[in-house]
């Protein structure tokens, strides 16, 4: 979602601000802007659409100044047009905002009654007026900000620049991330460490309610109550190279191909191959006493939760509830003491998932989080952090984070079973063996990239596509449909294959391709029967299976995609590859913006 960068520097900052925005493009946005403080003026430049619009605007109307802020906006309140683009400004103050000010209407009414006029439809503009009003009344910037922040309800990360104080910026965070970067004679604000990667590796992560004043050589951080606080400065480890495409055409493609490596990297933290044991990070609660698991997540991470439910129930015989984070709190879930609440998130910042985590903490649940960004809010707030080691995921469509989540969840479910006395050493060794096979099987699946690219033209013209799977492959059908929808804009649905005849089969005709995920194994015959019901009605099937499955059932299919023969435990990891590649190649064939699909944001930090 919205990206923020701010620099208090020693020379003109506009070019570096735009560079910072470029590094945050992956977050998703629909307009962009910058504002510098220079020579007693605030110089604001904004443009709708991609960054090239802002670059052209700056070429025509350069903005000098060694202090400035910049923003990529993902529209929430008000259309993605220039007047709604950030920064919002008065003569005295300009600011950029990530999040939502929930009480903006009442604040706007108050400000209007005070004679102030608004030029945008955004919730953000009230903040700039509230601060500006106090400054116009003679307050110093810090006093004005200290007075206004407690009046804001909702979520925000803010970066604020002041006309009459061109050597400082103020940043604030509540609910949306913001980091402080420490440079050589320069200081920075950013939505994440990656945004600041070429500028500095020295990062302090603001905590909830913190706000900060930065000058060229200092950062003064205060908490919600205005007390000065210290936040550790850490080496971020983020490098500019992490957000480069290398030889790939798209980040999504690069990230699909990274999966064998990052899954192996993730498994290294959860398995002890020599001893054939599953090994989790130090757990300071008794996992064997957990009698119920609640898993909460959104989107692709939710589909990882669906797969995990099969594993937890099958191995550890523990009942599992799963829920979309956006629904979870509002259905008043019954959470009994002694339950484990598990949150799955690539970013660790998804607003709904984070709110659900906090709700579960209030309800006395033990909190575990499977998270890819180790410095994220969820990572910091969990009792048990189970990191995925996928590295930065830049493509908006999640790929490598998903397979790494599955790797962690498979290990966790086995560990759970061992602790409950439901998995003996021999069975544990089997699980370890199969998980260790996953990277090689992912590589073998990737070998079919060219075949999949060659058949993308069969899917690209379709208006609707169905995906079918059974058991732990059913969530993969949902994931395949989500991938196709989000990057190729083709309407797609995933169904449990046995559900077809209960309604969706009415959709079948020869214009609706049906992608069937059917690894040979215990559920193969049943899935193939459902596939044949589709074919009997003129449905055009793409069968994704192994050589044995294809030999048995591939004959009348429009196309087949061959996967290596895999153990059912790792089938969801391996079968993720063909659905990702299929969506990718269809999107490329259609010429859509693969890495930044329309309307989508990478990290959804508003509810
Ligand atoms: C789909 C996708 C989204 C995310 C969802 C949750 O490709 O990327 O559906 O999975 O927004 O995000 P995280 O995992 O960051 O909580």
XYZ file of C-alpha atoms and ligand atoms in Angstrom:
623
model
C 0.000 0.000 0.000
C 1.056 3.633 0.249
C 4.793 4.145 0.436
C 6.461 6.929 2.399
C 9.972 8.300 2.220
C 11.477 11.429 3.790
C 15.003 12.837 3.717
C 16.684 15.588 5.714
C 19.806 15.860 3.588
C 22.689 18.078 2.625
C 21.846 18.611 -1.045
C 18.755 18.513 -3.257
C 16.678 15.474 -2.398
C 14.019 15.297 -5.133
C 15.842 12.715 -7.281
C 16.569 10.475 -4.304
C 12.997 10.766 -3.085
C 11.746 9.588 -6.468
C 14.281 6.747 -6.366
C 12.912 5.743 -2.978
C 9.403 5.744 -4.407
C 10.619 3.504 -7.202
C 11.812 0.962 -4.650
C 8.352 0.994 -3.105
C 6.462 0.661 -6.381
C 5.930 -3.017 -5.575
C 3.630 -2.049 -2.725
C 1.002 -0.961 -5.280
C -0.102 2.643 -5.943
C -2.090 4.813 -8.285
C -0.601 8.298 -7.858
C 2.571 9.833 -6.467
C 3.935 13.106 -5.174
C 6.750 14.907 -3.409
C 7.192 18.118 -1.426
C 10.435 19.869 -0.519
C 11.068 22.807 1.796
C 13.157 25.408 -0.011
C 13.789 29.077 0.364
C 10.759 29.862 2.526
C 8.396 27.796 0.367
C 6.935 24.329 0.168
C 7.433 22.989 -3.363
C 4.851 20.331 -4.073
C 4.671 18.190 -7.244
C 2.083 15.462 -7.802
C 0.803 13.277 -10.627
C -1.745 10.527 -11.057
C -0.796 7.114 -12.409
C 2.653 5.577 -12.498
C 5.836 7.310 -11.346
C 6.702 8.424 -14.853
C 3.992 11.085 -14.470
C 5.733 12.536 -11.425
C 9.134 12.314 -13.105
C 7.793 14.294 -16.096
C 6.215 16.843 -13.792
C 9.530 17.296 -11.968
C 11.358 17.663 -15.267
C 9.075 20.588 -16.114
C 8.861 22.010 -12.587
C 11.933 20.988 -10.608
C 11.727 21.050 -6.810
C 14.947 22.131 -5.108
C 15.547 21.680 -1.404
C 17.566 19.419 0.839
C 14.587 18.332 2.966
C 11.527 16.638 1.564
C 8.895 13.941 1.731
C 7.400 11.709 -0.952
C 4.570 9.244 -1.305
C 2.979 6.645 -3.516
C -0.765 6.547 -2.871
C -3.107 3.568 -3.006
C -6.519 5.232 -3.049
C -8.883 4.647 -0.134
C -10.871 7.900 0.210
C -11.244 9.702 -3.097
C -10.392 8.679 -6.659
C -6.752 8.254 -7.739
C -6.500 11.719 -9.283
C -3.944 14.465 -8.774
C -5.956 16.522 -6.312
C -6.169 13.504 -3.976
C -2.497 12.572 -4.361
C -0.195 13.213 -1.408
C 1.466 15.332 -0.100
C -1.460 17.385 1.159
C -0.435 20.856 2.082
C -1.253 24.296 3.397
C 1.067 27.250 3.054
C 2.867 26.136 6.238
C 2.815 22.357 6.354
C 2.797 19.381 3.965
C 2.401 15.757 4.870
C 2.068 12.253 3.511
C 0.019 9.521 5.121
C -0.378 5.763 4.979
C -3.506 4.389 6.692
C -7.004 5.678 7.339
C -8.162 8.467 9.635
C -11.484 7.012 10.746
C -12.824 10.169 12.416
C -11.944 12.434 9.499
C -15.572 13.490 8.910
C -16.056 14.955 12.356
C -12.630 16.606 12.212
C -13.421 18.035 8.778
C -16.727 19.460 10.038
C -14.905 21.096 12.916
C -12.277 22.563 10.600
C -14.881 23.773 8.097
C -16.772 25.485 10.905
C -13.466 27.201 11.629
C -13.420 28.555 8.083
C -10.937 26.142 6.552
C -11.466 24.858 3.035
C -10.499 21.491 1.578
C -9.192 20.759 -1.871
C -9.280 16.943 -1.831
C -11.685 14.129 -0.988
C -9.154 12.413 1.244
C -9.259 11.633 4.943
C -5.639 12.815 5.142
C -6.244 16.476 4.487
C -7.787 17.013 7.934
C -4.434 16.159 9.536
C -2.570 18.811 7.603
C -5.193 21.419 8.541
C -5.184 20.448 12.200
C -1.412 20.842 12.382
C -1.334 23.950 10.236
C -3.992 25.652 12.351
C -1.849 25.262 15.446
C 1.280 26.452 13.645
C -0.547 29.500 12.349
C -1.497 30.177 15.980
C 2.198 30.250 16.872
C 2.910 26.732 18.115
C 6.251 25.110 17.320
C 5.990 22.092 14.960
C 6.567 19.525 17.696
C 3.978 21.100 19.988
C 1.449 21.244 17.154
C 2.022 17.587 16.261
C 1.919 16.507 19.919
C -1.462 18.158 20.238
C -2.937 16.740 17.030
C -1.819 13.086 17.135
C -4.083 12.076 20.054
C -7.074 13.446 18.139
C -6.616 10.992 15.240
C -8.494 7.699 15.305
C -7.606 4.899 12.908
C -4.230 3.965 11.526
C -1.442 6.146 10.292
C 2.155 6.521 9.337
C 2.892 10.191 8.687
C 5.840 12.205 7.412
C 5.511 15.962 7.821
C 7.567 18.855 6.436
C 7.341 22.478 7.635
C 7.900 25.582 5.500
C 9.616 27.522 8.252
C 11.733 24.638 9.559
C 13.454 23.342 6.450
C 15.991 21.297 8.413
C 13.643 18.854 10.057
C 10.878 16.341 9.450
C 8.431 14.770 11.860
C 7.237 11.198 11.442
C 4.602 9.289 13.410
C 3.213 5.778 13.446
C 0.113 4.119 14.803
C -1.029 0.972 13.057
C 1.046 1.521 9.890
C 4.794 0.907 9.795
C 7.447 3.630 9.683
C 11.186 3.352 10.142
C 13.920 5.886 10.862
C 17.143 5.633 8.852
C 20.454 6.946 10.194
C 22.866 8.219 7.533
C 26.135 10.182 7.446
C 25.028 13.747 8.116
C 21.563 12.842 6.836
C 18.492 11.203 8.338
C 15.597 9.418 6.689
C 12.049 8.206 7.202
C 10.638 5.284 5.248
C 7.779 2.829 5.143
C 10.279 -0.004 5.282
C 13.990 -0.721 5.337
C 13.953 -1.665 1.644
C 12.867 1.845 0.701
C 15.995 3.153 2.412
C 18.309 0.327 1.329
C 20.734 2.344 -0.859
C 20.722 5.248 1.618
C 21.437 3.427 4.869
C 21.417 0.066 6.608
C 21.082 1.633 10.086
C 17.407 1.440 10.940
C 15.271 2.056 14.032
C 11.757 0.611 13.902
C 9.188 2.937 15.451
C 6.775 1.236 17.829
C 3.033 1.776 18.068
C 2.290 5.375 19.034
C 5.870 6.580 18.528
C 6.621 9.832 16.772
C 9.978 11.209 15.820
C 11.685 14.469 14.929
C 14.631 14.044 12.581
C 17.253 16.603 11.659
C 20.440 16.012 9.654
C 22.201 14.488 12.624
C 19.611 13.523 15.198
C 16.432 11.599 15.806
C 14.348 12.289 18.893
C 11.736 9.597 19.380
C 8.769 10.073 21.702
C 6.052 7.664 22.736
C 2.301 8.266 22.873
C 2.640 10.087 26.198
C 5.334 12.379 24.869
C 8.187 10.752 26.812
C 11.496 10.574 24.987
C 12.285 6.916 24.294
C 15.168 4.944 22.805
C 14.543 2.519 19.956
C 17.443 0.253 19.037
C 19.248 1.060 15.811
C 19.689 -2.191 13.907
C 21.535 -3.292 10.783
C 18.638 -3.862 8.373
C 20.408 -6.329 6.096
C 18.266 -4.917 3.258
C 20.313 -4.324 0.142
C 19.337 -2.684 -3.098
C 20.177 -6.001 -4.840
C 17.307 -7.653 -2.980
C 14.888 -5.648 -5.004
C 16.401 -6.167 -8.412
C 15.010 -8.489 -11.068
C 18.352 -9.872 -12.218
C 17.906 -11.799 -15.462
C 14.181 -12.247 -15.037
C 11.485 -10.248 -16.791
C 9.374 -9.802 -13.682
C 9.798 -10.049 -9.924
C 7.022 -12.628 -9.839
C 8.934 -14.821 -12.269
C 12.141 -14.426 -10.265
C 10.325 -15.279 -7.045
C 8.683 -18.381 -8.545
C 12.130 -19.600 -9.577
C 13.647 -18.830 -6.179
C 11.353 -21.339 -4.482
C 13.674 -24.369 -4.376
C 16.333 -22.224 -2.705
C 14.137 -20.366 -0.229
C 12.116 -23.438 0.744
C 15.403 -25.261 1.447
C 16.590 -22.224 3.399
C 13.372 -22.200 5.432
C 13.439 -25.943 6.090
C 16.991 -25.636 7.418
C 15.564 -23.738 10.404
C 12.916 -26.353 11.149
C 14.563 -29.713 10.478
C 17.626 -31.537 11.799
C 18.325 -33.784 8.820
C 21.172 -35.711 10.496
C 18.908 -36.831 13.315
C 15.837 -36.962 11.046
C 13.993 -34.762 13.488
C 11.744 -31.743 13.297
C 13.159 -28.880 15.375
C 11.300 -25.710 16.178
C 12.535 -22.466 17.730
C 12.526 -22.460 21.533
C 8.907 -22.689 22.672
C 8.193 -21.526 26.182
C 4.738 -23.012 26.461
C 3.680 -26.617 26.580
C 2.605 -27.309 23.012
C 1.245 -30.745 23.924
C -1.394 -29.112 26.126
C -2.852 -27.089 23.220
C -6.291 -28.523 22.531
C -7.501 -26.214 19.792
C -5.855 -24.168 17.053
C -7.337 -21.076 15.424
C -5.589 -19.972 12.239
C -6.268 -16.513 10.862
C -4.914 -14.983 7.658
C -5.867 -13.264 4.393
C -5.587 -14.125 0.707
C -2.842 -16.525 -0.238
C -1.764 -16.828 3.397
C -5.310 -17.980 4.159
C -4.932 -20.774 1.608
C -1.741 -21.832 3.399
C -3.902 -21.969 6.549
C -6.379 -24.231 4.742
C -3.612 -26.659 3.848
C -2.299 -26.523 7.424
C -5.712 -27.523 8.744
C -5.402 -30.849 6.897
C -1.951 -31.435 8.372
C -2.725 -30.373 11.952
C -5.841 -32.498 12.071
C -4.267 -35.484 10.351
C -0.999 -35.554 12.307
C -1.750 -33.915 15.642
C -5.469 -34.739 15.851
C -6.146 -31.266 17.128
C -9.275 -29.416 15.968
C -8.482 -26.413 13.792
C -10.652 -23.406 12.966
C -9.554 -21.187 10.130
C -10.883 -17.780 9.304
C -10.365 -14.805 7.039
C -8.882 -12.114 9.251
C -11.417 -9.602 7.978
C -14.285 -11.780 9.232
C -12.728 -13.202 12.357
C -13.293 -10.505 14.973
C -16.747 -9.668 13.755
C -18.194 -13.136 14.203
C -17.329 -13.117 17.908
C -15.361 -16.370 17.830
C -15.392 -18.576 20.908
C -11.796 -18.794 22.086
C -11.325 -21.085 25.038
C -8.347 -20.823 27.337
C -5.488 -23.068 26.317
C -5.946 -22.481 22.604
C -3.237 -21.552 20.153
C -3.971 -18.674 17.775
C -1.770 -18.867 14.695
C -1.400 -15.993 12.255
C 0.068 -16.373 8.798
C 1.301 -13.362 6.880
C 4.013 -12.589 4.376
C 4.227 -8.932 5.340
C 3.384 -9.245 9.027
C 1.540 -5.948 8.642
C -1.835 -6.868 7.095
C -4.214 -4.702 9.097
C -6.978 -7.285 9.538
C -4.586 -10.057 10.549
C -2.789 -7.775 12.987
C -6.088 -6.670 14.534
C -7.136 -10.331 14.855
C -3.823 -11.121 16.564
C -4.401 -8.357 19.098
C -7.953 -9.550 19.658
C -6.715 -13.081 20.385
C -4.105 -11.756 22.771
C -6.881 -9.991 24.699
C -8.765 -13.294 24.767
C -5.843 -15.067 26.442
C -4.701 -17.156 23.492
C -1.090 -18.180 22.976
C 0.011 -16.283 19.859
C 2.157 -17.815 17.124
C 2.954 -16.140 13.825
C 4.345 -17.475 10.557
C 5.770 -14.298 9.066
C 8.211 -13.415 6.300
C 9.238 -9.933 7.432
C 11.074 -10.470 10.713
C 10.859 -6.840 11.804
C 7.113 -6.573 11.186
C 4.475 -5.845 13.817
C 3.208 -9.438 13.880
C 6.726 -10.804 14.246
C 7.302 -8.501 17.179
C 3.997 -9.176 18.899
C 3.894 -12.985 18.682
C 4.803 -15.262 21.606
C 6.197 -17.743 19.132
C 7.698 -16.391 15.909
C 8.018 -18.918 13.113
C 9.849 -17.048 10.374
C 9.752 -18.000 6.733
C 13.051 -17.272 5.039
C 11.747 -16.350 1.615
C 13.583 -13.000 1.436
C 11.806 -9.848 0.258
C 8.799 -10.637 -1.905
C 8.303 -7.782 -4.357
C 5.769 -9.114 -6.898
C 2.309 -8.220 -5.639
C 1.132 -11.795 -6.193
C 2.511 -13.909 -3.394
C 4.448 -16.975 -4.563
C 7.609 -17.929 -2.683
C 6.187 -16.733 0.645
C 3.334 -19.240 0.195
C 5.531 -22.298 -0.332
C 7.769 -21.240 2.558
C 4.680 -20.858 4.761
C 3.679 -24.402 3.808
C 7.156 -25.669 4.680
C 6.949 -24.117 8.159
C 3.391 -25.304 8.736
C 4.218 -28.882 7.738
C 7.128 -28.904 10.201
C 4.984 -27.327 12.916
C 2.192 -29.863 12.506
C 4.692 -32.742 12.716
C 6.321 -31.204 15.800
C 2.915 -30.838 17.382
C 2.163 -34.512 16.682
C 5.498 -35.604 18.139
C 4.882 -33.597 21.324
C 1.403 -35.050 21.647
C 2.839 -38.537 21.356
C 0.968 -39.151 18.123
C 3.982 -39.457 15.829
C 6.763 -41.907 16.602
C 10.423 -41.540 15.616
C 9.970 -43.567 12.465
C 7.016 -41.497 11.274
C 8.853 -38.282 12.132
C 11.847 -39.460 10.104
C 9.489 -40.106 7.163
C 8.069 -36.577 7.388
C 11.575 -35.109 7.517
C 12.617 -37.207 4.524
C 9.666 -36.037 2.429
C 10.079 -32.408 3.380
C 13.750 -32.591 2.415
C 12.675 -33.855 -0.994
C 10.643 -30.685 -1.588
C 13.396 -28.401 -3.034
C 14.400 -30.972 -5.672
C 10.738 -31.606 -6.544
C 10.158 -27.847 -6.862
C 13.083 -27.738 -9.278
C 11.595 -30.588 -11.278
C 8.257 -28.747 -11.389
C 10.016 -25.596 -12.642
C 11.529 -27.617 -15.490
C 8.055 -27.509 -17.066
C 8.084 -23.732 -17.347
C 8.395 -23.767 -21.135
C 5.557 -26.282 -21.586
C 3.329 -24.105 -19.436
C 4.328 -20.961 -21.346
C 3.490 -22.747 -24.576
C -0.060 -23.553 -23.463
C -0.859 -20.148 -21.912
C -2.581 -19.116 -25.174
C -5.260 -21.748 -24.457
C -6.274 -19.921 -21.291
C -5.558 -16.294 -22.182
C -8.728 -15.749 -24.277
C -11.054 -17.272 -21.632
C -13.502 -15.125 -19.725
C -13.924 -17.643 -16.898
C -11.711 -20.443 -15.641
C -12.396 -23.106 -13.007
C -9.806 -24.842 -10.842
C -10.597 -28.154 -9.147
C -8.767 -30.056 -6.425
C -9.473 -32.437 -3.561
C -8.086 -32.724 -0.045
C -5.020 -30.568 0.554
C -5.014 -29.793 -3.186
C -8.354 -28.010 -2.909
C -6.703 -24.910 -1.346
C -4.274 -25.067 -4.272
C -7.236 -24.816 -6.634
C -8.319 -21.692 -4.758
C -4.782 -20.342 -4.885
C -4.529 -21.031 -8.635
C -7.773 -19.157 -9.226
C -6.628 -16.230 -7.071
C -3.299 -15.976 -8.922
C -5.029 -15.983 -12.306
C -7.626 -13.403 -11.240
C -5.190 -10.965 -9.737
C -2.605 -10.771 -12.484
C -4.465 -11.657 -15.682
C -7.892 -10.202 -14.702
C -9.632 -13.380 -15.872
C -12.511 -14.417 -13.665
C -11.555 -17.693 -11.991
C -12.989 -19.857 -9.215
C -11.523 -22.716 -7.253
C -13.761 -25.582 -6.148
C -13.431 -28.764 -4.206
C -13.840 -31.149 -7.131
C -16.621 -33.090 -5.397
C -18.641 -29.882 -5.091
C -18.911 -29.419 -8.860
C -22.144 -31.297 -9.226
C -23.740 -29.258 -6.469
C -23.940 -26.197 -8.649
C -20.866 -24.980 -10.519
C -21.123 -27.715 -13.176
C -23.907 -25.601 -14.676
C -21.188 -23.194 -15.817
C -19.402 -25.781 -17.914
C -19.252 -25.368 -21.658
C -16.435 -25.407 -24.147
C -15.490 -21.798 -23.413
C -14.625 -22.413 -19.739
C -11.243 -24.084 -19.269
C -11.130 -26.312 -16.189
C -7.760 -26.805 -14.521
C -7.682 -30.037 -12.521
C -5.035 -30.629 -9.853
C -4.772 -34.368 -9.372
C -1.520 -35.904 -8.142
C -1.724 -39.676 -8.291
C -2.467 -40.999 -4.822
C -5.397 -41.809 -2.570
C -7.698 -39.076 -3.929
C -6.763 -39.427 -7.596
C -9.612 -41.684 -8.775
C -12.300 -39.569 -7.179
C -10.865 -36.354 -8.626
C -10.670 -37.942 -12.067
C -14.334 -39.011 -11.838
C -15.246 -35.374 -11.207
C -13.032 -34.362 -14.111
C -14.834 -36.797 -16.385
C -18.188 -35.341 -15.364
C -16.841 -32.019 -16.627
C -15.565 -33.546 -19.870
C -18.884 -35.285 -20.479
C -20.440 -31.830 -20.632
C -18.013 -30.446 -23.168
C -15.642 -28.936 -20.590
C -12.061 -28.389 -21.766
C -9.701 -29.783 -19.131
C -6.073 -29.027 -18.341
C -4.865 -31.869 -16.134
C -1.976 -31.209 -13.763
C -0.682 -34.539 -12.541
C 2.383 -36.806 -12.524
C 3.336 -39.184 -15.345
C 1.262 -41.995 -13.870
C -1.839 -39.796 -13.479
C -1.440 -38.391 -16.972
C -1.053 -41.875 -18.464
C -4.227 -42.912 -16.689
C -6.457 -39.908 -17.358
C -4.755 -37.427 -19.664
C -6.024 -38.711 -22.980
C -9.093 -36.540 -23.565
C -7.679 -33.408 -21.983
C -7.121 -30.137 -23.830
C -3.615 -30.066 -22.298
C -1.625 -31.737 -19.551
C 1.078 -30.376 -17.252
C 3.379 -33.019 -15.896
C 4.666 -32.793 -12.348
C 7.214 -35.035 -10.649
C 5.835 -37.907 -8.586
C 5.681 -36.595 -5.021
C 4.577 -37.756 -1.606
C 1.111 -36.325 -0.721
C 2.653 -34.299 2.143
C 4.632 -32.094 -0.228
C 2.138 -32.102 -3.115
C 0.693 -28.702 -2.070
C 4.164 -27.136 -2.245
C 5.019 -28.675 -5.596
C 1.611 -28.115 -7.215
C 1.827 -24.437 -6.286
C 4.465 -24.080 -9.036
C 2.308 -24.957 -12.088
C -0.592 -22.764 -10.932
C 1.791 -19.856 -10.346
C 3.498 -20.353 -13.714
C 0.205 -20.724 -15.530
C -1.115 -17.464 -14.084
C 2.199 -15.790 -14.851
C 2.364 -16.864 -18.500
C -1.304 -16.085 -19.127
C -0.753 -12.588 -17.722
C 2.337 -12.130 -19.904
C 0.333 -13.323 -22.935
C -2.358 -10.786 -22.102
C 0.205 -8.024 -21.560
C -0.958 -7.048 -18.086
C 1.270 -5.449 -15.457
C 2.395 -8.676 -13.763
C 4.236 -7.199 -10.800
C 1.851 -4.353 -10.105
C -1.610 -5.504 -11.138
C -4.318 -2.893 -11.182
C -6.053 -1.996 -7.917
C -3.835 -4.245 -5.795
C -1.378 -3.420 -3.040
C 1.354 -5.653 -1.684
C 0.797 -5.103 1.987
C -2.789 -4.286 2.921
C -2.364 -1.975 5.874
C -5.959 -0.736 6.021
C -8.971 -2.748 7.173
C -2.227 -12.870 -3.309
C -1.693 -12.029 -2.257
C -2.604 -11.584 -1.182
C -1.920 -11.731 0.182
C -2.817 -11.142 1.277
C -2.226 -11.341 2.661
O -1.268 -13.194 -4.255
O -0.539 -11.703 -2.259
O -3.807 -12.276 -1.217
O -1.662 -13.076 0.411
O -2.998 -9.777 1.050
O -1.005 -10.690 2.796
P -0.002 -11.090 3.948
O 0.407 -12.486 3.717
O 1.120 -10.117 3.810
O -0.734 -10.925 5.243
